[in-house]
Coordinates of C-alpha atoms in Angstrom, one line a residue:
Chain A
X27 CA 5.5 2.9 -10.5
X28 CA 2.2 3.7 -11.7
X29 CA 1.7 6.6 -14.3
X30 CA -0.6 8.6 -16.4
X31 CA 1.2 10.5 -18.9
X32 CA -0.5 13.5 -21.5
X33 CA 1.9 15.5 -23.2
X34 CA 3.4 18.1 -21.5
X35 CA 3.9 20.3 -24.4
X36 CA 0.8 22.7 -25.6
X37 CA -0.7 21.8 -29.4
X38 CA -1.0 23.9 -31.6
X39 CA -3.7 23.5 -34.5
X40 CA -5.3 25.1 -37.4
X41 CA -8.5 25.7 -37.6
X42 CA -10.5 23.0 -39.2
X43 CA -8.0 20.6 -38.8
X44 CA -8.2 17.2 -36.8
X45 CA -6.4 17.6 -33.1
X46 CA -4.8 14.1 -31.7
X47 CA -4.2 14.3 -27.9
X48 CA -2.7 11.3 -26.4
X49 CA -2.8 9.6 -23.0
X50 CA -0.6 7.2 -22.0
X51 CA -0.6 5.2 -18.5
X52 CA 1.8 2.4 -16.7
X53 CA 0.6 -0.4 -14.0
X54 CA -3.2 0.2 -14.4
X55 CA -5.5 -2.2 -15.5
X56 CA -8.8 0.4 -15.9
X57 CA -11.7 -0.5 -16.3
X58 CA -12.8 2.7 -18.2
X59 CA -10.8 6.1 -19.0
X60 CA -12.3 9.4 -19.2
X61 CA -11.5 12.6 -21.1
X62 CA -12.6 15.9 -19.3
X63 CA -12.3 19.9 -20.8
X64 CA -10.9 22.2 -18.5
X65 CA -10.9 26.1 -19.1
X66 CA -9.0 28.3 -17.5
X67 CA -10.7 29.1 -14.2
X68 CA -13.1 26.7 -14.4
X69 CA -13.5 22.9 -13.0
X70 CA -12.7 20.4 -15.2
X71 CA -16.0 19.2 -17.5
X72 CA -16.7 15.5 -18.5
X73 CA -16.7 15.0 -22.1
X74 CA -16.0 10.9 -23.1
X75 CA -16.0 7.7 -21.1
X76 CA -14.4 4.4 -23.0
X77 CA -14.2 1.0 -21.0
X78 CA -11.9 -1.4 -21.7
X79 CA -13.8 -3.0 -23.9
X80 CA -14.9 -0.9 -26.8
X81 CA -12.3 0.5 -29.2
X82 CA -13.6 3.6 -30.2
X83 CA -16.4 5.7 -28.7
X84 CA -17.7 8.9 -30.4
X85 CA -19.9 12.1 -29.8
X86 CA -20.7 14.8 -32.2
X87 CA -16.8 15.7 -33.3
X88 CA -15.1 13.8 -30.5
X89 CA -13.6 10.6 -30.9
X90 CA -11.9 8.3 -28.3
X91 CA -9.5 5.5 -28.6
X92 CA -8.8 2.8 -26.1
X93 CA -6.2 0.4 -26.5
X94 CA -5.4 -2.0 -23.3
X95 CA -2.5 -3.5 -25.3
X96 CA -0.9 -0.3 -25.8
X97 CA -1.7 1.2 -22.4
X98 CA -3.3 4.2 -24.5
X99 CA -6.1 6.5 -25.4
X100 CA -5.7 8.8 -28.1
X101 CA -8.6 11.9 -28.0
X102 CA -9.3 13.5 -31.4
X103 CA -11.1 16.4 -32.3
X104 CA -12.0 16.7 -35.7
X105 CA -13.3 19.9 -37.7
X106 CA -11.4 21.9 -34.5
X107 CA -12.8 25.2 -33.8
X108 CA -11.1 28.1 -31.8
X109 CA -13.7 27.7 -29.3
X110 CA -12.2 24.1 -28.8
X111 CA -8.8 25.8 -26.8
X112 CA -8.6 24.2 -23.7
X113 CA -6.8 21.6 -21.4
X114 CA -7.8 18.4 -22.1
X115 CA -7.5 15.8 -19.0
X116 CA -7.1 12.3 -19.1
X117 CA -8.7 10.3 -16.4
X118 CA -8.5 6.1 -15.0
X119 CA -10.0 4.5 -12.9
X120 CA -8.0 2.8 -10.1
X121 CA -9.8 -0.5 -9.2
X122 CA -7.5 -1.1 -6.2
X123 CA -8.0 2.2 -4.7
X124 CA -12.0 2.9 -6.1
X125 CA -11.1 6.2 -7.5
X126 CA -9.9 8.5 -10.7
X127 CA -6.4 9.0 -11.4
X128 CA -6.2 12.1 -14.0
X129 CA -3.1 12.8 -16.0
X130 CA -1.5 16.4 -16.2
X131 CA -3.3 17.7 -19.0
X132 CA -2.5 19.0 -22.5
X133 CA -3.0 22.2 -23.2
X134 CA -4.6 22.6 -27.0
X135 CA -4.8 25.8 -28.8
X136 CA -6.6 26.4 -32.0
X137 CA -6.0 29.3 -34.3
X138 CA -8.3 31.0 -36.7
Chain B
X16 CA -26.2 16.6 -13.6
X17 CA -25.5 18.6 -10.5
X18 CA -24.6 21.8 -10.4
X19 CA -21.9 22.8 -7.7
X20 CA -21.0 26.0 -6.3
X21 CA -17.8 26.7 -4.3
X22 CA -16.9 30.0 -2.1
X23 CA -14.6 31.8 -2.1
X24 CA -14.0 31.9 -5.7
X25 CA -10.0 33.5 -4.9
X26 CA -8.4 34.3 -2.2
X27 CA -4.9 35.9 -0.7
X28 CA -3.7 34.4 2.7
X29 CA -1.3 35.3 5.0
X30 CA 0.9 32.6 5.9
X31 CA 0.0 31.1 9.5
X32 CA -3.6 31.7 8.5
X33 CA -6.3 29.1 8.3
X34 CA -8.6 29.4 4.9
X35 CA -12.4 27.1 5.4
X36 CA -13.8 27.1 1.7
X37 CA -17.5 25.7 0.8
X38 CA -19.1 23.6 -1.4
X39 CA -22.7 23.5 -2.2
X40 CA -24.1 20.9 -4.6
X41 CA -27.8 21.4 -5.7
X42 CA -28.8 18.0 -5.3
X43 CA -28.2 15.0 -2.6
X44 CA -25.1 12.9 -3.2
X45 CA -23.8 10.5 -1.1
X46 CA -19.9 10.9 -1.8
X47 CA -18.3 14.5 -2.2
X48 CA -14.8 14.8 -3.4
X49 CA -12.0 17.5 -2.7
X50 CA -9.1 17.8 -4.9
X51 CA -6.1 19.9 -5.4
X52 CA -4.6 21.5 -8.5
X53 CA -1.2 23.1 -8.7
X54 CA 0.0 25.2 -11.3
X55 CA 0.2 22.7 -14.7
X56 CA 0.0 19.8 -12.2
X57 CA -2.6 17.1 -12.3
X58 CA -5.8 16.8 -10.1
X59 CA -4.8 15.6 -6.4
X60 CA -7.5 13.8 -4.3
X61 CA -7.7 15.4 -0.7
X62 CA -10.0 13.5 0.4
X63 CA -13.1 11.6 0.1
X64 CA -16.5 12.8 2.3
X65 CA -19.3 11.2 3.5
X66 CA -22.2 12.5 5.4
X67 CA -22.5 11.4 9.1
X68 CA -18.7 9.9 8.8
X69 CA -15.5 11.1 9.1
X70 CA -13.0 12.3 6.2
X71 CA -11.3 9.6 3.8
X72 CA -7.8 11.2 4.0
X73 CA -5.6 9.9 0.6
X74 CA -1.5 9.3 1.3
X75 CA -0.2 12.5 2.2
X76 CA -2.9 14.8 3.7
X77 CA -4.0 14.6 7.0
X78 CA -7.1 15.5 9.0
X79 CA -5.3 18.3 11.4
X80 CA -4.0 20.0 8.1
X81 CA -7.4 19.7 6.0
X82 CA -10.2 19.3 8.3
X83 CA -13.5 18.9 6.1
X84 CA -17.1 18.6 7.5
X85 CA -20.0 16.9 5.8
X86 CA -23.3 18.3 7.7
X87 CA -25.1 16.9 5.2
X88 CA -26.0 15.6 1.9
X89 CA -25.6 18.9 0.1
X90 CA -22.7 20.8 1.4
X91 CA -19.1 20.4 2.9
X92 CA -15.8 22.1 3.6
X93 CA -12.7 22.2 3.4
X94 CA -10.5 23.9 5.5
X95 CA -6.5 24.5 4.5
X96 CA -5.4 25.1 8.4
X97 CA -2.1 26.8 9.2
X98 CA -0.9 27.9 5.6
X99 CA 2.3 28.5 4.2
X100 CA 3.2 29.1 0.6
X101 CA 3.2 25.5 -0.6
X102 CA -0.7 25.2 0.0
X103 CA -1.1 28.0 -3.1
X104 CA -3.2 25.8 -5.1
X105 CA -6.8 25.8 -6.8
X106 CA -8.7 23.4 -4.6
X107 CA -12.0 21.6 -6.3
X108 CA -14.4 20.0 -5.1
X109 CA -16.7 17.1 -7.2
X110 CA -19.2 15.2 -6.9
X111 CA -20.3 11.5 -9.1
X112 CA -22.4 12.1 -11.5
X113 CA -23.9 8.3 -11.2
X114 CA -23.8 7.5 -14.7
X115 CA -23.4 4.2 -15.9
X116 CA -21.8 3.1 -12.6
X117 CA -18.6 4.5 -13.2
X118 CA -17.1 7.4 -11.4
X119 CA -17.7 10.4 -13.5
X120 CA -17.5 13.5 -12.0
X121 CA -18.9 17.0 -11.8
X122 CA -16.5 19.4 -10.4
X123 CA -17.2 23.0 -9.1
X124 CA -15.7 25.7 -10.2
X125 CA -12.6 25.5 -8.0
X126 CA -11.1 28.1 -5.3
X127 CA -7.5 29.9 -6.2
X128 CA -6.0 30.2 -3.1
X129 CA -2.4 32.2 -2.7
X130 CA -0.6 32.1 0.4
X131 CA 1.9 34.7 1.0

């Protein structure tokens, strides 16, 4: 069956430090994956696209993996602030049904 | 990017009790999305709408359950008809940004809906 998996389990960082959040997905073939912010109350917000193509995509302290070997995208936010607390979504394309999959969420928490 | 507003922000139904919530984006799209959200549960497509067509329903929802409209390029709803406690959700609406020809999306800012 087909799957998008982001750990369940909130992360806990300390400030400063780098945060890894990890999506994994099963019997996709994406063309692109998205990552997305969403705060409590709020819609989710579109941070990162990476297509299948390019291994590593970056923007200010975001960085985005993509590996279509591994079936995984690894979201890392370096230099984390407190004001970086959020759920984090992943997101896939699905080319046989023309629209975005998102995973669950991890929820990331960042202490001072 | 497109800024989208959604009313009501909340609200507390009575079971039985049909709930329409609406969606107003500030520019023309073609496409406008409605999702669902349960607690610590991924994003749930609804249903796809187009203006002047009818509703594309995904596996599992059904038009006499969540009838939407589409009047026109800039607005829709979404109505949750004949609730019961189940339908306690945030429901979203979102539209594609059209960046890069991808479907990137800008969502609104969701309605919490409780059903008693």
């Amino acid at each position: 069956s087909q799957k998008i998996e982001q750990n369940s389990e909130a992360l806990n960082i300390q400030e400063g430090k780098t945060a890894t959040l990890t999506c994994n997905y099963t019997n996709y073939s994406p063309a692109y994956l998205q990552w997305y912010r969403q705060d409590p109350g709020r819609g989710p917000v579109f941070l990162l696209l990476i297509r299948e193509n390019e291994k590593e995509k970056r923007k200010e302290r975001l960085k985005v993996t993509f590996d279509t070997t591994l079936k995984q995208s690894l979201f890392h936010i370096t230099a984390s602030q407190p004001a970086d607390s959020a759920t984090y979504l992943c997101a896939l394309d699905d080319t046989g049904g023309f629209k975005t999959i998102f995973g669950a969420g991890t929820r990331l928490f960042v202490k001072a | 990017s497109a800024v989208i507003s959604q009313k009501p922000s909340r609200d507390i139904c009575q079971r039985g009790t049909s709930l329409t919530i609406q969606c107003q984006v500030d520019s023309q799209v073609t496409m406008m999305f409605w999702y669902r959200q349960q607690p610590g549960q991924s994003l749930t497509l609804i249903a796809t709408a187009n203006q002047g067509s009818e509703a594309t329903y995904e596996s599992g929802f059904v038009i006499d359950k969540f009838p939407i409209s589409r009047p026109n390029l800039t607005f829709s709803t979404l109505t949750v008809s004949n609730m019961s406690p189940e339908d306690s959700s945030i429901y979203l609406c979102s539209v594609e940004s059209g960046r890069d020809h991808t479907d990137t999306q800008y969502f609104g800012p969701g309605t919490r809906l409780t059903v008693l």
